[in-house]
Amino acid sequence: MMLTQREREIIALLRRDPLAGPQAIADALGSTRAAVNVHLSNLGKKGAILGRGYILREENAVVVVGGANVDVKVRSLAPVRQRTSNPGRAGTTAGGVGRNIAENLARLDTPTHLIAAVGRDAPGERLLAETAAAGVRLDHVHRSAHPTGTYTAVLDADGDLVVAVADMAATEALAPQDLHPARELIAHADMLVLDGNLPAEVLAHAMDVAHSADVPVVIDPVSAPKAALLAPLLTARRPVFALTPNLDELRALLGHPVGESEAEVTAAAGALHTRGVRHVWVRLGARGSVLSSAGEDATFLAAPPAEVADVTGAGDAMLAAFVHALLAGSDPREAARYGHAAAALTVESPATVRPDLTPRLIEDTLTRPTGPTGLTGPTGSIGSTEPTDSTGLAGPTGLTGVTGLTGPTDSTGVTGPIGPAGLTGPTESTDSTGLTGLTGPTGLTGLAGPTDSTNSTDPTGLAERDEPAGPPHPADTPA
């Protein structure tokens, strides 16, 4: 929802004195009562004020539409032996890309509503209880006839995925009519965040509702297969404020190969700009990211160094912090840096959503020393570096903005290894409901999953993750 400068001034006055009348507002602004009445009428139509009195809508409210499921991670204590029992440890956490983004936003004190499909079962009740406890508003969650979604991953002793089974029928069955009760909520939001795991018709419906109300839309494509399904929806008549693909998802969105060079990634982002996407934030894993904004030069942002405990959920924290910073007044480049800091903090925690995540913690991370740089990549490719001064600090070749500091002396920029230490099993949860690990650490320090998901060994956790669309895409893996 976009407000004029005068409308924002009126809102500020009403926050100080909700009972102020039109004449008092006019006197404060040096305007006329008639002009103020017009502005108040427009604010009512936009949903910024809710009738006489004047009751104000929540400031900087976000609506997230996406998946919510229970993640079960099982890790072998030794190399996996097929077709026999293997000793290991297990943990259960709240999951789902959309749900994780919503919880991160709520922990950053952004008013957040989640629209998701959850079964009418005990796991669903516990999932909702834990999500509500984090501060997420759940008035528009759809209670599905299908069981609450689950994602079960079996990992070997090194953290690599051996096999995963996903039951996401509840999310896959979500239909446009299930969003009808939330139309006004979406239309009055400051921003709408969409999880690419949603069916294409639901994505299209939500985008249309937002567009008709002038609500900015941010979309996480989630995976290459899901990005391919999203691609036809990206048109100039249905504008998107920001899209956050990785390289594989970028290729899927365009339907053709995209190389890793600066020129190719920038050109690919430019193609999406012509299809109505204002900001394309391409995530490059350990190397950082490239932010391309329509009509501006691309900017490279290095991934901050981090002591890795568990990479799960870092990409969700990154997007949530980006949205939070935008609504707080940051420009997209500053917001992207803020997102990188949140991701670094998340990989340093064993929890999928860091329970102590706050704006202050992120701000402190942005100002802490980064240590020596590590030169990575060949000259001319995204993330490549070359010394720029006598200190040896380096930045990305040909890209403007933030320098390419990649952290410690190894090429990944990670200051600590991902290791199996600290496996404590499923009893480490603070959840009194019995759903292990929903509100605190999962007890599976250092767990890492498939290299194409947020459970990957990518030290930033920014690789793709996905709740599978079904049999056509068996390789899809959700967060």
PDB file of N, CA and C in Angstrom, residues 365-458:
ATOM      1  N   THR A 365      26.122  -7.420  14.142  1.00  0.00           N
ATOM      2  CA  THR A 365      26.828  -8.274  13.188  1.00  0.00           C
ATOM      3  C   THR A 365      27.351  -7.470  12.012  1.00  0.00           C
ATOM      4  N   LEU A 366      26.588  -6.486  11.587  1.00  0.00           N
ATOM      5  CA  LEU A 366      27.010  -5.653  10.463  1.00  0.00           C
ATOM      6  C   LEU A 366      28.243  -4.811  10.786  1.00  0.00           C
ATOM      7  N   THR A 367      28.460  -4.553  12.059  1.00  0.00           N
ATOM      8  CA  THR A 367      29.584  -3.694  12.438  1.00  0.00           C
ATOM      9  C   THR A 367      30.775  -4.465  12.997  1.00  0.00           C
ATOM     10  N   ARG A 368      30.647  -5.788  13.150  1.00  0.00           N
ATOM     11  CA  ARG A 368      31.768  -6.534  13.721  1.00  0.00           C
ATOM     12  C   ARG A 368      32.859  -6.725  12.678  1.00  0.00           C
ATOM     13  N   PRO A 369      34.125  -6.885  13.114  1.00  0.00           N
ATOM     14  CA  PRO A 369      35.224  -7.085  12.159  1.00  0.00           C
ATOM     15  C   PRO A 369      35.002  -8.321  11.313  1.00  0.00           C
ATOM     16  N   THR A 370      35.396  -8.234  10.040  1.00  0.00           N
ATOM     17  CA  THR A 370      35.202  -9.360   9.127  1.00  0.00           C
ATOM     18  C   THR A 370      36.430 -10.219   8.973  1.00  0.00           C
ATOM     19  N   GLY A 371      37.605  -9.760   9.443  1.00  0.00           N
ATOM     20  CA  GLY A 371      38.808 -10.570   9.332  1.00  0.00           C
ATOM     21  C   GLY A 371      39.422 -10.430   7.961  1.00  0.00           C
ATOM     22  N   PRO A 372      40.473 -11.209   7.689  1.00  0.00           N
ATOM     23  CA  PRO A 372      41.164 -11.119   6.409  1.00  0.00           C
ATOM     24  C   PRO A 372      40.308 -11.609   5.274  1.00  0.00           C
ATOM     25  N   THR A 373      40.630 -11.166   4.084  1.00  0.00           N
ATOM     26  CA  THR A 373      39.832 -11.563   2.936  1.00  0.00           C
ATOM     27  C   THR A 373      40.363 -12.830   2.324  1.00  0.00           C
ATOM     28  N   GLY A 374      39.488 -13.519   1.611  1.00  0.00           N
ATOM     29  CA  GLY A 374      39.896 -14.686   0.867  1.00  0.00           C
ATOM     30  C   GLY A 374      39.570 -14.460  -0.581  1.00  0.00           C
ATOM     31  N   LEU A 375      40.533 -14.511  -1.448  1.00  0.00           N
ATOM     32  CA  LEU A 375      40.290 -14.266  -2.859  1.00  0.00           C
ATOM     33  C   LEU A 375      39.666 -15.510  -3.465  1.00  0.00           C
ATOM     34  N   THR A 376      38.565 -15.332  -4.163  1.00  0.00           N
ATOM     35  CA  THR A 376      37.880 -16.492  -4.710  1.00  0.00           C
ATOM     36  C   THR A 376      37.505 -16.277  -6.153  1.00  0.00           C
ATOM     37  N   GLY A 377      37.477 -17.386  -6.895  1.00  0.00           N
ATOM     38  CA  GLY A 377      36.925 -17.364  -8.243  1.00  0.00           C
ATOM     39  C   GLY A 377      37.860 -16.779  -9.262  1.00  0.00           C
ATOM     40  N   PRO A 378      37.706 -17.167 -10.517  1.00  0.00           N
ATOM     41  CA  PRO A 378      38.525 -16.624 -11.581  1.00  0.00           C
ATOM     42  C   PRO A 378      38.135 -15.202 -11.909  1.00  0.00           C
ATOM     43  N   THR A 379      39.100 -14.432 -12.395  1.00  0.00           N
ATOM     44  CA  THR A 379      38.824 -13.047 -12.760  1.00  0.00           C
ATOM     45  C   THR A 379      37.724 -12.983 -13.803  1.00  0.00           C
ATOM     46  N   GLY A 380      36.755 -12.107 -13.555  1.00  0.00           N
ATOM     47  CA  GLY A 380      35.677 -11.905 -14.524  1.00  0.00           C
ATOM     48  C   GLY A 380      34.424 -12.677 -14.207  1.00  0.00           C
ATOM     49  N   SER A 381      34.458 -13.575 -13.218  1.00  0.00           N
ATOM     50  CA  SER A 381      33.245 -14.293 -12.863  1.00  0.00           C
ATOM     51  C   SER A 381      32.631 -13.667 -11.626  1.00  0.00           C
ATOM     52  N   ILE A 382      31.358 -13.946 -11.412  1.00  0.00           N
ATOM     53  CA  ILE A 382      30.695 -13.399 -10.245  1.00  0.00           C
ATOM     54  C   ILE A 382      31.394 -13.921  -9.005  1.00  0.00           C
ATOM     55  N   GLY A 383      31.737 -13.005  -8.120  1.00  0.00           N
ATOM     56  CA  GLY A 383      32.415 -13.386  -6.898  1.00  0.00           C
ATOM     57  C   GLY A 383      33.923 -13.365  -7.053  1.00  0.00           C
ATOM     58  N   SER A 384      34.442 -13.121  -8.279  1.00  0.00           N
ATOM     59  CA  SER A 384      35.883 -13.066  -8.440  1.00  0.00           C
ATOM     60  C   SER A 384      36.420 -11.784  -7.838  1.00  0.00           C
ATOM     61  N   THR A 385      37.670 -11.826  -7.416  1.00  0.00           N
ATOM     62  CA  THR A 385      38.232 -10.679  -6.735  1.00  0.00           C
ATOM     63  C   THR A 385      39.645 -10.413  -7.200  1.00  0.00           C
ATOM     64  N   GLU A 386      40.079  -9.189  -7.011  1.00  0.00           N
ATOM     65  CA  GLU A 386      41.467  -8.851  -7.247  1.00  0.00           C
ATOM     66  C   GLU A 386      41.830  -7.718  -6.313  1.00  0.00           C
ATOM     67  N   PRO A 387      43.081  -7.651  -5.836  1.00  0.00           N
ATOM     68  CA  PRO A 387      43.429  -6.629  -4.859  1.00  0.00           C
ATOM     69  C   PRO A 387      43.169  -5.234  -5.391  1.00  0.00           C
ATOM     70  N   THR A 388      42.680  -4.362  -4.514  1.00  0.00           N
ATOM     71  CA  THR A 388      42.397  -2.994  -4.921  1.00  0.00           C
ATOM     72  C   THR A 388      43.304  -1.983  -4.245  1.00  0.00           C
ATOM     73  N   ASP A 389      44.014  -2.406  -3.216  1.00  0.00           N
ATOM     74  CA  ASP A 389      44.937  -1.488  -2.581  1.00  0.00           C
ATOM     75  C   ASP A 389      45.999  -2.288  -1.852  1.00  0.00           C
ATOM     76  N   SER A 390      46.896  -1.592  -1.148  1.00  0.00           N
ATOM     77  CA  SER A 390      48.025  -2.257  -0.521  1.00  0.00           C
ATOM     78  C   SER A 390      47.623  -3.147   0.633  1.00  0.00           C
ATOM     79  N   THR A 391      46.393  -3.011   1.118  1.00  0.00           N
ATOM     80  CA  THR A 391      45.973  -3.855   2.232  1.00  0.00           C
ATOM     81  C   THR A 391      45.566  -5.236   1.767  1.00  0.00           C
ATOM     82  N   GLY A 392      45.386  -5.394   0.477  1.00  0.00           N
ATOM     83  CA  GLY A 392      44.960  -6.688  -0.050  1.00  0.00           C
ATOM     84  C   GLY A 392      43.466  -6.881  -0.045  1.00  0.00           C
ATOM     85  N   LEU A 393      42.694  -5.856   0.409  1.00  0.00           N
ATOM     86  CA  LEU A 393      41.240  -5.990   0.377  1.00  0.00           C
ATOM     87  C   LEU A 393      40.786  -6.021  -1.065  1.00  0.00           C
ATOM     88  N   ALA A 394      39.839  -6.872  -1.352  1.00  0.00           N
ATOM     89  CA  ALA A 394      39.447  -7.070  -2.738  1.00  0.00           C
ATOM     90  C   ALA A 394      37.957  -6.951  -2.894  1.00  0.00           C
ATOM     91  N   GLY A 395      37.525  -6.595  -4.096  1.00  0.00           N
ATOM     92  CA  GLY A 395      36.109  -6.485  -4.410  1.00  0.00           C
ATOM     93  C   GLY A 395      35.821  -7.200  -5.700  1.00  0.00           C
ATOM     94  N   PRO A 396      34.547  -7.375  -6.036  1.00  0.00           N
ATOM     95  CA  PRO A 396      34.180  -8.101  -7.236  1.00  0.00           C
ATOM     96  C   PRO A 396      34.577  -7.333  -8.487  1.00  0.00           C
ATOM     97  N   THR A 397      35.030  -8.047  -9.478  1.00  0.00           N
ATOM     98  CA  THR A 397      35.442  -7.409 -10.716  1.00  0.00           C
ATOM     99  C   THR A 397      34.244  -6.806 -11.430  1.00  0.00           C
ATOM    100  N   GLY A 398      34.290  -5.515 -11.685  1.00  0.00           N
ATOM    101  CA  GLY A 398      33.299  -4.858 -12.533  1.00  0.00           C
ATOM    102  C   GLY A 398      31.972  -4.589 -11.881  1.00  0.00           C
ATOM    103  N   LEU A 399      31.809  -4.926 -10.590  1.00  0.00           N
ATOM    104  CA  LEU A 399      30.530  -4.676  -9.952  1.00  0.00           C
ATOM    105  C   LEU A 399      30.681  -3.553  -8.949  1.00  0.00           C
ATOM    106  N   THR A 400      29.640  -2.719  -8.841  1.00  0.00           N
ATOM    107  CA  THR A 400      29.728  -1.576  -7.950  1.00  0.00           C
ATOM    108  C   THR A 400      29.258  -1.943  -6.563  1.00  0.00           C
ATOM    109  N   GLY A 401      29.529  -1.054  -5.608  1.00  0.00           N
ATOM    110  CA  GLY A 401      28.961  -1.209  -4.276  1.00  0.00           C
ATOM    111  C   GLY A 401      29.897  -1.911  -3.323  1.00  0.00           C
ATOM    112  N   VAL A 402      29.314  -2.840  -2.540  1.00  0.00           N
ATOM    113  CA  VAL A 402      30.026  -3.447  -1.428  1.00  0.00           C
ATOM    114  C   VAL A 402      31.212  -4.260  -1.911  1.00  0.00           C
ATOM    115  N   THR A 403      32.344  -4.164  -1.216  1.00  0.00           N
ATOM    116  CA  THR A 403      33.534  -4.896  -1.640  1.00  0.00           C
ATOM    117  C   THR A 403      33.378  -6.369  -1.383  1.00  0.00           C
ATOM    118  N   GLY A 404      34.159  -7.144  -2.139  1.00  0.00           N
ATOM    119  CA  GLY A 404      34.006  -8.593  -2.112  1.00  0.00           C
ATOM    120  C   GLY A 404      34.752  -9.276  -1.004  1.00  0.00           C
ATOM    121  N   LEU A 405      34.602  -8.820   0.234  1.00  0.00           N
ATOM    122  CA  LEU A 405      35.243  -9.506   1.342  1.00  0.00           C
ATOM    123  C   LEU A 405      34.553 -10.832   1.560  1.00  0.00           C
ATOM    124  N   THR A 406      35.312 -11.913   1.520  1.00  0.00           N
ATOM    125  CA  THR A 406      34.682 -13.217   1.651  1.00  0.00           C
ATOM    126  C   THR A 406      35.054 -13.930   2.922  1.00  0.00           C
ATOM    127  N   GLY A 407      35.682 -13.233   3.867  1.00  0.00           N
ATOM    128  CA  GLY A 407      35.911 -13.818   5.171  1.00  0.00           C
ATOM    129  C   GLY A 407      37.303 -14.376   5.321  1.00  0.00           C
ATOM    130  N   PRO A 408      37.483 -15.451   6.091  1.00  0.00           N
ATOM    131  CA  PRO A 408      38.787 -16.008   6.395  1.00  0.00           C
ATOM    132  C   PRO A 408      39.510 -16.517   5.163  1.00  0.00           C
ATOM    133  N   THR A 409      40.661 -17.160   5.418  1.00  0.00           N
ATOM    134  CA  THR A 409      41.570 -17.450   4.327  1.00  0.00           C
ATOM    135  C   THR A 409      41.113 -18.570   3.424  1.00  0.00           C
ATOM    136  N   ASP A 410      40.108 -19.350   3.817  1.00  0.00           N
ATOM    137  CA  ASP A 410      39.637 -20.370   2.885  1.00  0.00           C
ATOM    138  C   ASP A 410      38.636 -19.762   1.934  1.00  0.00           C
ATOM    139  N   SER A 411      38.426 -20.409   0.792  1.00  0.00           N
ATOM    140  CA  SER A 411      37.637 -19.800  -0.275  1.00  0.00           C
ATOM    141  C   SER A 411      36.165 -19.737   0.027  1.00  0.00           C
ATOM    142  N   THR A 412      35.700 -20.500   1.014  1.00  0.00           N
ATOM    143  CA  THR A 412      34.270 -20.462   1.317  1.00  0.00           C
ATOM    144  C   THR A 412      33.887 -19.302   2.201  1.00  0.00           C
ATOM    145  N   GLY A 413      34.856 -18.741   2.894  1.00  0.00           N
ATOM    146  CA  GLY A 413      34.531 -17.652   3.807  1.00  0.00           C
ATOM    147  C   GLY A 413      33.988 -18.136   5.120  1.00  0.00           C
ATOM    148  N   VAL A 414      34.080 -19.455   5.407  1.00  0.00           N
ATOM    149  CA  VAL A 414      33.542 -19.990   6.647  1.00  0.00           C
ATOM    150  C   VAL A 414      34.661 -20.150   7.656  1.00  0.00           C
ATOM    151  N   THR A 415      34.451 -19.717   8.870  1.00  0.00           N
ATOM    152  CA  THR A 415      35.515 -19.748   9.851  1.00  0.00           C
ATOM    153  C   THR A 415      35.516 -21.023  10.677  1.00  0.00           C
ATOM    154  N   GLY A 416      34.528 -21.839  10.559  1.00  0.00           N
ATOM    155  CA  GLY A 416      34.500 -23.086  11.318  1.00  0.00           C
ATOM    156  C   GLY A 416      33.920 -24.191  10.491  1.00  0.00           C
ATOM    157  N   PRO A 417      34.338 -25.409  10.665  1.00  0.00           N
ATOM    158  CA  PRO A 417      33.856 -26.531   9.858  1.00  0.00           C
ATOM    159  C   PRO A 417      32.465 -26.963  10.265  1.00  0.00           C
ATOM    160  N   ILE A 418      31.776 -27.591   9.321  1.00  0.00           N
ATOM    161  CA  ILE A 418      30.520 -28.252   9.649  1.00  0.00           C
ATOM    162  C   ILE A 418      30.886 -29.640  10.120  1.00  0.00           C
ATOM    163  N   GLY A 419      30.548 -29.963  11.309  1.00  0.00           N
ATOM    164  CA  GLY A 419      30.964 -31.272  11.809  1.00  0.00           C
ATOM    165  C   GLY A 419      29.874 -31.918  12.606  1.00  0.00           C
ATOM    166  N   PRO A 420      30.030 -33.181  12.914  1.00  0.00           N
ATOM    167  CA  PRO A 420      28.964 -33.905  13.613  1.00  0.00           C
ATOM    168  C   PRO A 420      28.956 -33.709  15.105  1.00  0.00           C
ATOM    169  N   ALA A 421      29.875 -32.888  15.618  1.00  0.00           N
ATOM    170  CA  ALA A 421      29.956 -32.730  17.064  1.00  0.00           C
ATOM    171  C   ALA A 421      28.659 -32.196  17.642  1.00  0.00           C
ATOM    172  N   GLY A 422      28.354 -32.654  18.844  1.00  0.00           N
ATOM    173  CA  GLY A 422      27.237 -32.077  19.575  1.00  0.00           C
ATOM    174  C   GLY A 422      25.906 -32.730  19.291  1.00  0.00           C
ATOM    175  N   LEU A 423      25.903 -33.938  18.698  1.00  0.00           N
ATOM    176  CA  LEU A 423      24.638 -34.608  18.460  1.00  0.00           C
ATOM    177  C   LEU A 423      24.042 -35.012  19.798  1.00  0.00           C
ATOM    178  N   THR A 424      22.887 -34.494  20.116  1.00  0.00           N
ATOM    179  CA  THR A 424      22.309 -34.780  21.420  1.00  0.00           C
ATOM    180  C   THR A 424      20.960 -35.460  21.348  1.00  0.00           C
ATOM    181  N   GLY A 425      20.452 -35.649  20.148  1.00  0.00           N
ATOM    182  CA  GLY A 425      19.185 -36.334  20.022  1.00  0.00           C
ATOM    183  C   GLY A 425      18.015 -35.399  20.181  1.00  0.00           C
ATOM    184  N   PRO A 426      16.816 -35.939  20.218  1.00  0.00           N
ATOM    185  CA  PRO A 426      15.610 -35.125  20.163  1.00  0.00           C
ATOM    186  C   PRO A 426      15.167 -34.531  21.481  1.00  0.00           C
ATOM    187  N   THR A 427      15.950 -34.701  22.567  1.00  0.00           N
ATOM    188  CA  THR A 427      15.462 -34.250  23.864  1.00  0.00           C
ATOM    189  C   THR A 427      15.828 -32.818  24.183  1.00  0.00           C
ATOM    190  N   GLU A 428      16.484 -32.106  23.234  1.00  0.00           N
ATOM    191  CA  GLU A 428      16.975 -30.769  23.540  1.00  0.00           C
ATOM    192  C   GLU A 428      15.936 -29.677  23.371  1.00  0.00           C
ATOM    193  N   SER A 429      14.702 -30.023  23.081  1.00  0.00           N
ATOM    194  CA  SER A 429      13.691 -29.004  22.807  1.00  0.00           C
ATOM    195  C   SER A 429      13.192 -28.347  24.079  1.00  0.00           C
ATOM    196  N   THR A 430      12.797 -27.071  23.953  1.00  0.00           N
ATOM    197  CA  THR A 430      12.139 -26.391  25.057  1.00  0.00           C
ATOM    198  C   THR A 430      10.627 -26.425  24.893  1.00  0.00           C
ATOM    199  N   ASP A 431      10.159 -27.191  23.934  1.00  0.00           N
ATOM    200  CA  ASP A 431       8.732 -27.234  23.598  1.00  0.00           C
ATOM    201  C   ASP A 431       7.977 -28.093  24.595  1.00  0.00           C
ATOM    202  N   SER A 432       7.081 -27.513  25.354  1.00  0.00           N
ATOM    203  CA  SER A 432       6.317 -28.274  26.325  1.00  0.00           C
ATOM    204  C   SER A 432       5.216 -29.085  25.698  1.00  0.00           C
ATOM    205  N   THR A 433       4.937 -28.847  24.416  1.00  0.00           N
ATOM    206  CA  THR A 433       3.858 -29.593  23.778  1.00  0.00           C
ATOM    207  C   THR A 433       4.295 -30.966  23.339  1.00  0.00           C
ATOM    208  N   GLY A 434       5.596 -31.194  23.328  1.00  0.00           N
ATOM    209  CA  GLY A 434       6.068 -32.512  22.927  1.00  0.00           C
ATOM    210  C   GLY A 434       6.569 -32.573  21.513  1.00  0.00           C
ATOM    211  N   LEU A 435       6.433 -31.491  20.725  1.00  0.00           N
ATOM    212  CA  LEU A 435       6.974 -31.498  19.366  1.00  0.00           C
ATOM    213  C   LEU A 435       8.406 -31.024  19.454  1.00  0.00           C
ATOM    214  N   THR A 436       9.312 -31.969  19.406  1.00  0.00           N
ATOM    215  CA  THR A 436      10.711 -31.704  19.763  1.00  0.00           C
ATOM    216  C   THR A 436      11.335 -30.629  18.913  1.00  0.00           C
ATOM    217  N   GLY A 437      11.975 -29.701  19.554  1.00  0.00           N
ATOM    218  CA  GLY A 437      12.855 -28.758  18.879  1.00  0.00           C
ATOM    219  C   GLY A 437      12.163 -27.592  18.202  1.00  0.00           C
ATOM    220  N   LEU A 438      10.849 -27.390  18.434  1.00  0.00           N
ATOM    221  CA  LEU A 438      10.194 -26.314  17.697  1.00  0.00           C
ATOM    222  C   LEU A 438      10.609 -24.935  18.156  1.00  0.00           C
ATOM    223  N   THR A 439      10.846 -24.758  19.462  1.00  0.00           N
ATOM    224  CA  THR A 439      11.155 -23.408  19.918  1.00  0.00           C
ATOM    225  C   THR A 439      12.614 -23.199  20.242  1.00  0.00           C
ATOM    226  N   GLY A 440      13.388 -24.214  20.267  1.00  0.00           N
ATOM    227  CA  GLY A 440      14.783 -24.071  20.616  1.00  0.00           C
ATOM    228  C   GLY A 440      15.645 -24.878  19.695  1.00  0.00           C
ATOM    229  N   PRO A 441      16.903 -25.137  20.082  1.00  0.00           N
ATOM    230  CA  PRO A 441      17.815 -25.893  19.235  1.00  0.00           C
ATOM    231  C   PRO A 441      17.269 -27.266  18.945  1.00  0.00           C
ATOM    232  N   THR A 442      17.563 -27.773  17.790  1.00  0.00           N
ATOM    233  CA  THR A 442      17.072 -29.087  17.416  1.00  0.00           C
ATOM    234  C   THR A 442      17.882 -30.192  18.038  1.00  0.00           C
ATOM    235  N   GLY A 443      19.039 -29.877  18.593  1.00  0.00           N
ATOM    236  CA  GLY A 443      19.879 -30.918  19.141  1.00  0.00           C
ATOM    237  C   GLY A 443      20.675 -31.617  18.076  1.00  0.00           C
ATOM    238  N   LEU A 444      20.698 -31.081  16.872  1.00  0.00           N
ATOM    239  CA  LEU A 444      21.407 -31.728  15.779  1.00  0.00           C
ATOM    240  C   LEU A 444      22.450 -30.776  15.224  1.00  0.00           C
ATOM    241  N   THR A 445      23.360 -30.342  16.089  1.00  0.00           N
ATOM    242  CA  THR A 445      24.351 -29.359  15.677  1.00  0.00           C
ATOM    243  C   THR A 445      25.137 -29.842  14.480  1.00  0.00           C
ATOM    244  N   GLY A 446      25.227 -28.974  13.486  1.00  0.00           N
ATOM    245  CA  GLY A 446      26.052 -29.279  12.327  1.00  0.00           C
ATOM    246  C   GLY A 446      25.362 -30.114  11.291  1.00  0.00           C
ATOM    247  N   LEU A 447      24.048 -30.387  11.487  1.00  0.00           N
ATOM    248  CA  LEU A 447      23.360 -31.165  10.466  1.00  0.00           C
ATOM    249  C   LEU A 447      23.378 -30.444   9.148  1.00  0.00           C
ATOM    250  N   ALA A 448      23.641 -31.167   8.098  1.00  0.00           N
ATOM    251  CA  ALA A 448      23.578 -30.591   6.763  1.00  0.00           C
ATOM    252  C   ALA A 448      22.951 -31.596   5.841  1.00  0.00           C
ATOM    253  N   GLY A 449      22.178 -31.103   4.896  1.00  0.00           N
ATOM    254  CA  GLY A 449      21.443 -32.000   4.041  1.00  0.00           C
ATOM    255  C   GLY A 449      21.894 -31.927   2.613  1.00  0.00           C
ATOM    256  N   PRO A 450      20.963 -32.040   1.692  1.00  0.00           N
ATOM    257  CA  PRO A 450      21.322 -32.104   0.292  1.00  0.00           C
ATOM    258  C   PRO A 450      21.895 -30.793  -0.184  1.00  0.00           C
ATOM    259  N   THR A 451      22.735 -30.876  -1.189  1.00  0.00           N
ATOM    260  CA  THR A 451      23.402 -29.679  -1.664  1.00  0.00           C
ATOM    261  C   THR A 451      22.486 -28.774  -2.445  1.00  0.00           C
ATOM    262  N   ASP A 452      21.240 -29.164  -2.686  1.00  0.00           N
ATOM    263  CA  ASP A 452      20.315 -28.284  -3.392  1.00  0.00           C
ATOM    264  C   ASP A 452      19.191 -27.820  -2.487  1.00  0.00           C
ATOM    265  N   SER A 453      19.421 -27.802  -1.182  1.00  0.00           N
ATOM    266  CA  SER A 453      18.407 -27.327  -0.263  1.00  0.00           C
ATOM    267  C   SER A 453      19.034 -26.475   0.805  1.00  0.00           C
ATOM    268  N   THR A 454      18.207 -25.904   1.699  1.00  0.00           N
ATOM    269  CA  THR A 454      18.770 -25.128   2.787  1.00  0.00           C
ATOM    270  C   THR A 454      19.328 -26.038   3.852  1.00  0.00           C
ATOM    271  N   ASN A 455      19.131 -27.330   3.743  1.00  0.00           N
ATOM    272  CA  ASN A 455      19.795 -28.269   4.620  1.00  0.00           C
ATOM    273  C   ASN A 455      21.128 -28.679   4.019  1.00  0.00           C
ATOM    274  N   SER A 456      21.684 -27.857   3.126  1.00  0.00           N
ATOM    275  CA  SER A 456      22.866 -28.236   2.387  1.00  0.00           C
ATOM    276  C   SER A 456      24.124 -27.896   3.139  1.00  0.00           C
ATOM    277  N   THR A 457      25.241 -28.363   2.590  1.00  0.00           N
ATOM    278  CA  THR A 457      26.521 -28.031   3.182  1.00  0.00           C
ATOM    279  C   THR A 457      27.042 -26.702   2.684  1.00  0.00           C
ATOM    280  N   ASP A 458      26.288 -26.014   1.876  1.00  0.00           N
ATOM    281  CA  ASP A 458      26.592 -24.621   1.512  1.00  0.00           C
ATOM    282  C   ASP A 458      26.688 -23.817   2.804  1.00  0.00           C
TER     283      ASP A 458
END
